[in-house]
Coordinates of C-alpha atoms in Angstrom, one line a residue:
X739 CA 1.8 16.8 -7.5
X740 CA 5.3 17.7 -8.6
X741 CA 7.4 14.6 -9.0
X742 CA 10.4 16.2 -7.3
X743 CA 8.4 16.6 -4.2
X744 CA 7.0 13.1 -4.3
X745 CA 10.5 11.7 -4.9
X746 CA 11.6 13.5 -1.8
X747 CA 8.8 12.0 0.1
X748 CA 9.7 8.6 -1.1
X749 CA 13.3 9.0 -0.2
X750 CA 12.3 10.0 3.4
X751 CA 10.1 7.0 3.7
X752 CA 12.7 4.5 2.3
X753 CA 15.3 6.1 4.7
X754 CA 13.0 5.7 7.6
X755 CA 13.5 9.4 8.5
X756 CA 11.3 10.8 11.3
X757 CA 11.8 14.3 10.1
X758 CA 9.1 16.3 8.5
X759 CA 6.3 14.3 10.2
X760 CA 3.1 15.7 9.0
X761 CA -0.7 15.3 9.2
X762 CA -2.6 12.9 7.0
X763 CA -6.3 13.5 6.7
X764 CA -8.2 10.4 5.5
X765 CA -11.7 10.4 4.2
X766 CA -13.5 7.0 4.7
X767 CA -16.9 5.5 5.6
X768 CA -15.6 2.6 7.8
X769 CA -17.6 3.5 10.9
X770 CA -19.1 0.1 12.0
X771 CA -17.5 -2.4 14.4
X772 CA -15.1 -4.5 12.3
X773 CA -14.4 -1.6 9.9
X774 CA -13.7 1.0 12.6
X775 CA -11.3 -1.4 14.3
X776 CA -9.4 -1.8 11.0
X777 CA -9.1 1.9 10.6
X778 CA -7.8 2.2 14.1
X779 CA -4.9 -0.2 13.2
X780 CA -3.9 2.0 10.3
X781 CA -4.0 5.1 12.6
X782 CA -1.6 3.3 15.0
X783 CA 0.9 2.5 12.2
X784 CA 0.9 6.1 11.0
X785 CA 1.4 7.4 14.6
X786 CA 4.3 5.1 15.0
X787 CA 5.9 6.7 12.0
X788 CA 5.5 10.1 13.8
X789 CA 2.6 11.3 11.7
X790 CA -0.7 12.8 12.9
X791 CA -3.8 11.0 11.8
X792 CA -6.8 13.2 11.2
X793 CA -9.9 11.0 10.8
X794 CA -12.5 12.2 8.3
X795 CA -15.2 9.5 8.7
X796 CA -18.6 10.0 7.0
X797 CA -21.1 7.3 7.8
X798 CA -23.3 5.6 5.2
X799 CA -23.2 2.2 3.6
X800 CA -21.5 2.3 0.2
X801 CA -20.0 5.7 0.6
X802 CA -22.6 7.8 -1.2
X803 CA -22.5 10.4 1.7
X804 CA -18.8 10.4 1.7
X805 CA -18.5 11.1 -2.0
X806 CA -20.9 14.1 -1.7
X807 CA -18.7 15.6 1.1
X808 CA -15.5 14.9 -0.9
X809 CA -16.7 16.7 -4.0
X810 CA -17.5 19.8 -2.0
X811 CA -14.0 19.7 -0.4
X812 CA -12.2 19.2 -3.7
X813 CA -14.2 22.1 -5.3
X814 CA -13.2 24.3 -2.4
X815 CA -9.6 23.5 -3.0
X816 CA -9.2 21.7 0.3
X817 CA -9.0 18.0 -0.5
X818 CA -8.0 15.4 2.1
X819 CA -4.6 13.6 1.7
X820 CA -6.4 10.4 0.9
X821 CA -10.0 9.3 0.2
X822 CA -11.7 6.0 0.0
X823 CA -12.4 5.7 -3.8
X824 CA -12.7 2.6 -5.9
X825 CA -13.4 1.2 -9.3
X826 CA -13.8 3.5 -12.4
X827 CA -14.4 6.4 -10.1
X828 CA -10.6 6.5 -9.6
X829 CA -10.1 7.3 -13.2
X830 CA -12.9 9.9 -13.2
X831 CA -11.1 11.8 -10.3
X832 CA -7.7 11.4 -12.0
X833 CA -9.1 12.9 -15.2
X834 CA -9.9 16.0 -13.2
X835 CA -6.2 16.4 -12.5
X836 CA -6.6 16.4 -8.7
X837 CA -4.8 13.1 -7.9
X838 CA -1.2 12.6 -7.1
X839 CA 1.3 10.5 -9.1
X840 CA 2.3 7.7 -6.9
X841 CA 4.7 6.0 -9.3
X842 CA 7.9 6.8 -7.3
X843 CA 6.4 5.1 -4.3
X844 CA 5.1 2.2 -6.4
X845 CA 8.4 1.5 -8.0
X846 CA 10.3 1.8 -4.7
X847 CA 7.9 -0.6 -3.1
X848 CA 7.6 -2.9 -6.2
X849 CA 3.8 -2.7 -6.4
X850 CA 3.6 -4.2 -9.9
X851 CA 5.0 -7.5 -8.6
X852 CA 2.9 -7.6 -5.5
X853 CA -0.5 -7.0 -7.1
X854 CA -2.6 -9.0 -9.6
X855 CA -2.6 -7.1 -12.9
X856 CA -6.4 -6.6 -12.9
X857 CA -6.1 -4.9 -9.5
X858 CA -3.0 -2.9 -10.4
X859 CA -4.6 -1.6 -13.7
X860 CA -7.6 -0.3 -11.6
X861 CA -5.2 1.8 -9.4
X862 CA -3.6 3.5 -12.5
X863 CA -4.5 6.4 -14.7
X864 CA -2.7 6.7 -18.0
X865 CA -0.2 4.1 -16.7
X866 CA 0.6 5.9 -13.4
X867 CA -0.5 4.8 -9.9
X868 CA -2.9 7.3 -8.4
X869 CA -4.5 5.0 -5.7
X870 CA -3.5 2.3 -3.3
X871 CA -5.5 -1.0 -2.9
X872 CA -6.3 -2.2 0.5
X873 CA -8.0 -5.6 0.1
X874 CA -10.2 -7.9 -1.9
X875 CA -13.8 -8.4 -0.9
X876 CA -16.1 -11.1 -2.2
X877 CA -19.6 -9.7 -2.6
X878 CA -21.7 -12.7 -3.5
X879 CA -21.6 -14.3 -0.1
X880 CA -24.5 -15.8 1.9
X881 CA -24.2 -15.8 5.8
X882 CA -26.3 -17.8 8.2
X883 CA -26.9 -18.3 11.9
X884 CA -25.9 -21.9 12.8
X885 CA -28.3 -21.8 15.7
X886 CA -31.3 -20.6 13.7
X887 CA -30.7 -23.1 10.9
X888 CA -30.4 -25.9 13.5
X889 CA -33.6 -24.9 15.3
X890 CA -35.4 -24.7 12.0
X891 CA -34.4 -28.1 10.7
X892 CA -32.1 -26.7 7.9
X893 CA -29.1 -29.1 7.7
X894 CA -26.9 -27.3 5.2
X895 CA -26.4 -24.1 3.3
X896 CA -28.7 -24.1 0.2
X897 CA -26.9 -24.2 -3.2
X898 CA -29.9 -23.5 -5.4
X899 CA -32.7 -20.9 -5.2
X900 CA -35.3 -23.6 -5.0
X901 CA -33.6 -25.2 -2.0
X902 CA -33.1 -21.7 -0.5
X903 CA -36.8 -20.8 -0.6
X904 CA -37.7 -24.3 0.8
X905 CA -35.2 -23.6 3.8
X906 CA -36.6 -20.1 4.2
X907 CA -40.1 -21.5 4.6
X908 CA -38.7 -23.8 7.4
X909 CA -37.1 -20.8 9.1
X910 CA -40.3 -18.8 8.9
X911 CA -42.3 -21.7 10.3
X912 CA -39.9 -22.0 13.2
X913 CA -40.6 -18.4 14.2
X914 CA -37.5 -16.7 12.9
X915 CA -36.9 -14.1 10.2
X916 CA -35.6 -15.9 7.1
X917 CA -33.7 -13.0 5.5
X918 CA -32.1 -10.1 7.3
X919 CA -31.6 -7.1 5.1
X920 CA -31.0 -3.4 5.2
X921 CA -33.4 -0.8 3.7
X922 CA -31.7 1.4 1.1
X923 CA -30.9 1.5 -2.6
X924 CA -27.3 0.3 -2.0
X925 CA -28.5 -2.7 0.1
X926 CA -31.2 -3.6 -2.5
X927 CA -28.7 -3.7 -5.3
X928 CA -26.1 -5.6 -3.2
X929 CA -28.8 -8.3 -2.7
X930 CA -29.9 -8.3 -6.3
X931 CA -26.5 -8.9 -7.6
X932 CA -26.0 -12.5 -6.5
X933 CA -29.6 -13.3 -7.3
X934 CA -29.0 -12.2 -11.0
X935 CA -25.6 -14.0 -11.0
X936 CA -27.1 -17.2 -9.5
X937 CA -30.1 -17.2 -11.9
X938 CA -28.5 -16.1 -15.1
X939 CA -24.8 -17.2 -14.8
X940 CA -21.5 -15.5 -15.5
X941 CA -22.1 -14.7 -19.2
X942 CA -25.5 -13.1 -18.5
X943 CA -24.0 -11.1 -15.7
X944 CA -21.1 -9.8 -17.9
X945 CA -23.5 -9.0 -20.8
X946 CA -26.0 -7.2 -18.6
X947 CA -23.9 -5.4 -16.0
X948 CA -20.5 -5.0 -17.5
X949 CA -21.3 -4.6 -21.2
X950 CA -24.8 -3.2 -20.7
X951 CA -26.1 -5.2 -23.6
X952 CA -29.8 -4.1 -24.1
X953 CA -30.7 -7.7 -25.1
X954 CA -29.3 -9.1 -21.8
X955 CA -31.0 -6.3 -19.8
X956 CA -34.4 -7.2 -21.4
X957 CA -34.0 -11.0 -21.5
X958 CA -35.8 -14.0 -20.0
X959 CA -32.8 -14.4 -17.6
X960 CA -33.3 -10.9 -16.3
X961 CA -37.0 -11.4 -15.9
X962 CA -36.4 -14.6 -13.9
X963 CA -33.7 -12.7 -11.9
X964 CA -36.3 -10.0 -11.0
X965 CA -39.0 -12.6 -10.2
X966 CA -36.6 -14.4 -7.8
X967 CA -35.6 -11.1 -6.3
X968 CA -39.2 -10.2 -5.6
X969 CA -39.9 -13.6 -4.1
X970 CA -37.0 -13.0 -1.7
X971 CA -38.8 -9.9 -0.4
X972 CA -41.5 -12.2 1.0
X973 CA -39.0 -13.4 3.6
X974 CA -37.8 -10.2 5.2
X975 CA -39.3 -8.3 8.2
X976 CA -41.3 -5.1 8.2
X977 CA -38.5 -3.3 10.1
X978 CA -36.1 -3.5 7.2
X979 CA -37.0 0.0 5.8
X980 CA -34.1 2.4 6.5
X981 CA -32.0 -0.2 8.3
X982 CA -28.3 -0.1 7.8
X983 CA -26.6 -3.3 6.6
X984 CA -24.6 -3.9 9.8
X985 CA -27.8 -3.8 11.8
X986 CA -29.1 -6.6 9.6
X987 CA -25.9 -8.6 10.2
X988 CA -26.6 -8.1 14.0
X989 CA -29.9 -9.8 13.5
X990 CA -28.1 -12.9 12.3
X991 CA -25.4 -12.6 15.0
X992 CA -28.2 -12.4 17.7
X993 CA -30.0 -15.4 16.4
X994 CA -33.1 -13.5 15.2
X995 CA -32.6 -14.1 11.5
X996 CA -31.4 -17.0 9.4
X997 CA -29.7 -15.6 6.3
X998 CA -28.1 -12.4 5.0
X999 CA -26.8 -11.7 1.6
X1000 CA -23.8 -9.3 1.9
X1001 CA -20.2 -8.9 1.1
X1002 CA -17.5 -10.4 3.4
X1003 CA -17.3 -7.1 5.3
X1004 CA -20.2 -8.6 7.2
X1005 CA -17.8 -11.2 8.6
X1006 CA -16.0 -8.5 10.3
X1007 CA -19.2 -7.8 12.4
X1008 CA -19.4 -11.5 13.3
X1009 CA -15.8 -11.6 14.4
X1010 CA -16.0 -8.3 16.3
X1011 CA -19.0 -9.8 18.2
X1012 CA -16.8 -12.8 19.2
X1013 CA -18.5 -15.3 16.8
X1014 CA -16.5 -18.2 15.3
X1015 CA -16.9 -19.1 11.6
X1016 CA -18.1 -22.7 11.1
X1017 CA -19.4 -22.8 14.6
X1018 CA -21.6 -19.8 15.3
X1019 CA -22.1 -18.7 11.7
X1020 CA -21.8 -20.2 8.3
X1021 CA -20.5 -18.7 5.0
X1022 CA -21.1 -19.9 1.4
X1023 CA -21.5 -18.6 -2.1
X1024 CA -25.1 -17.4 -2.7
X1025 CA -27.4 -19.9 -4.3
X1026 CA -26.3 -20.7 -7.9
X1027 CA -23.1 -18.8 -7.4
X1028 CA -20.7 -21.7 -7.2
X1029 CA -17.8 -21.1 -9.6
X1030 CA -18.3 -17.3 -9.7
X1031 CA -16.8 -14.5 -7.6
X1032 CA -17.9 -10.9 -7.6
X1033 CA -15.0 -8.8 -6.3
X1034 CA -14.8 -5.4 -4.7
X1035 CA -11.4 -3.9 -4.1
X1036 CA -11.3 -1.1 -1.5
X1037 CA -8.7 1.6 -2.2
X1038 CA -7.5 5.0 -1.3
X1039 CA -6.9 7.6 -3.9
X1040 CA -4.3 10.2 -3.0
X1041 CA -4.9 13.8 -3.7
X1042 CA -2.3 16.5 -4.7
X1043 CA -1.0 18.4 -1.7
X1044 CA 1.2 21.5 -1.6
X1045 CA 2.8 21.1 1.9
X1046 CA 6.0 19.1 1.9
X1047 CA 5.3 17.6 5.4
X1048 CA 1.8 16.6 4.3
X1049 CA 3.3 15.0 1.2
X1050 CA 5.7 13.0 3.4
X1051 CA 2.8 11.8 5.6
X1052 CA 0.8 10.9 2.5
X1053 CA 3.8 8.8 1.3
X1054 CA 4.0 7.1 4.7
X1055 CA 0.3 6.3 4.4
X1056 CA 0.7 4.7 0.9
X1057 CA 3.6 2.5 2.1
X1058 CA 1.7 1.5 5.3
X1059 CA -1.4 0.4 3.4
X1060 CA 0.5 -2.0 1.3
X1061 CA 2.7 -3.3 4.1
X1062 CA 2.3 -6.9 5.1
X1063 CA 1.7 -5.9 8.7
X1064 CA -1.3 -3.7 7.8
X1065 CA -2.6 -6.1 5.1
X1066 CA -2.8 -8.9 7.6
X1067 CA -4.3 -7.2 10.5
X1068 CA -6.7 -5.0 8.5
X1069 CA -8.2 -8.0 6.6
X1070 CA -8.3 -10.2 9.6
X1071 CA -10.5 -7.5 11.3
X1072 CA -12.6 -6.5 8.2
X1073 CA -13.4 -9.9 6.9
X1074 CA -11.7 -9.4 3.5
X1075 CA -8.5 -10.9 2.1
X1076 CA -5.1 -9.2 1.4
X1077 CA -4.6 -7.8 -2.0
X1078 CA -0.9 -8.6 -1.9
X1079 CA -0.1 -11.9 -3.7
X1080 CA 2.6 -13.1 -1.3
X1081 CA 0.7 -13.1 1.9
X1082 CA 0.7 -15.9 4.4
X1083 CA -3.0 -16.9 5.1
X1084 CA -2.3 -19.2 8.0
X1085 CA -3.9 -16.7 10.5
X1086 CA -7.0 -16.4 8.5
X1087 CA -10.3 -18.3 9.2
X1088 CA -11.9 -20.9 6.9
X1089 CA -14.2 -18.3 5.2
X1090 CA -11.2 -16.1 4.2
X1091 CA -9.2 -19.1 3.1
X1092 CA -12.1 -20.2 0.9
X1093 CA -12.4 -16.7 -0.5
X1094 CA -8.7 -16.5 -1.4
X1095 CA -8.8 -20.0 -3.0
X1096 CA -11.9 -19.2 -5.1
X1097 CA -10.5 -15.8 -6.0
X1098 CA -7.5 -17.5 -7.6
X1099 CA -9.6 -20.3 -9.2
X1100 CA -12.3 -18.0 -10.8
X1101 CA -9.6 -15.7 -12.1
X1102 CA -8.4 -18.7 -14.1
X1103 CA -11.8 -20.0 -15.0
X1104 CA -13.4 -16.7 -16.1
X1105 CA -15.8 -16.7 -13.2
X1106 CA -14.2 -13.7 -11.6
X1107 CA -16.4 -10.6 -12.3
X1108 CA -16.4 -7.1 -10.9
X1109 CA -19.2 -6.2 -8.6
X1110 CA -21.6 -3.8 -10.2
X1111 CA -23.3 -3.1 -6.9
X1112 CA -20.1 -1.9 -5.4
X1113 CA -19.1 0.4 -8.2
X1114 CA -16.4 -1.9 -9.6
X1115 CA -17.9 -2.6 -13.1
X1116 CA -19.3 0.8 -14.3
X1117 CA -18.9 4.5 -13.8
X1118 CA -20.7 5.8 -10.8
X1119 CA -23.5 7.5 -12.8
X1120 CA -24.3 4.3 -14.6
X1121 CA -24.2 2.2 -11.5
X1122 CA -26.5 4.7 -9.8
X1123 CA -29.0 4.5 -12.7
X1124 CA -29.2 0.7 -12.4
X1125 CA -29.3 0.9 -8.6
X1126 CA -32.3 3.3 -8.8
X1127 CA -34.2 1.0 -11.1
X1128 CA -33.6 -2.1 -8.9
X1129 CA -34.6 -0.2 -5.7
X1130 CA -37.8 1.1 -7.4
X1131 CA -38.7 -2.5 -8.3
X1132 CA -38.0 -3.7 -4.8
X1133 CA -40.1 -1.1 -3.2
X1134 CA -43.0 -1.0 -5.6
X1135 CA -44.8 -4.3 -5.6
X1136 CA -47.0 -3.3 -8.5
X1137 CA -44.1 -2.8 -10.8
X1138 CA -43.7 -5.7 -13.3
X1139 CA -40.4 -7.2 -14.2
X1140 CA -41.1 -6.1 -17.8
X1141 CA -41.4 -2.5 -16.7
X1142 CA -38.2 -2.8 -14.6
X1143 CA -36.3 -4.2 -17.6
X1144 CA -37.5 -1.4 -19.9
X1145 CA -36.4 1.1 -17.2
X1146 CA -32.9 -0.6 -17.1
X1147 CA -32.5 -0.2 -20.8
X1148 CA -33.6 3.4 -20.8
X1149 CA -31.5 4.3 -17.7
X1150 CA -28.3 2.9 -19.2
X1151 CA -28.8 4.2 -22.7
X1152 CA -29.2 7.8 -21.4
X1153 CA -25.9 7.8 -19.5

């Protein structure tokens, strides 16, 4: 995008001009309850600015379907104004020369002072902002139905895997499903991540899933992680195959299942259903995950546009996403926490406050790590390779941990 055009757009935003109102097409995969409600709030803000919102929603947990659609649109020379892209994929798109330079907006809005450096760096390509962060999700959460735990004689959230399996046995004996889960590769990997972190620890996690060290991928810690992961499968229901993650969350909400391992976007489902944290449902770090935090930052990459009115609407969108108003209401709905550093957390629930507290603490202690399952640690192709191996292991009971580890090494060395 020509900087002169973007500078004009920024000037219009800063001046609050209603002139040149345009259409902003936004590609995202937030289609479930809490997520869809959050997107609706952003639409309202844009409409209040006089812009037209064109929703481009593509369902599918993790956004794999959305990325397929986006690639076809960009290749055809017809990209949306903004698309939900995150992690190293942002830099891959920027390297193709299709993303807009948002520095004029970022400077006018002082983004560098409002964002943690680790987050800001992820939004840039060669020092220039090309994307806007929306929130911070913690991935390594464990959710539970207070009612199911009480009826099963489970008095507290388990903090170790041994305690977890003992509690899962109690839940199973009481006639409930111990673990609610979805049935696709993305869900499999999202569940495996906290298992590996809880079993092997932060150093192992970084060595295996950030550095892709072959020794870590083929280590005793990885073997034990895979064995624990397989044991977990014995506590799910037969209907898990093909199930979306939010339907698994609904099982916990409805008191049919005890636990679910999922990022805190699941909390948005509980809240949308009128459930109260600490009363109707419980949140805690997954077993063995105390002192660690796997983060997932949602963001919108902005694509180069030719039309001046569309550029102005795109600039409006960037400013709106980072506004305190949207940061608060979006994250209250979605279950995540604001990405801005100066936000008031008084309206947030105990789970969100705990998340914000531990986000800061783990950043200082070294326990803050990017979520590999949510595409924050590796390039998409590498993440996909590991995801496939983990899913194959989950679905093939005859595959040994040793074979899975060998496959991990092969898959990552070929990328």
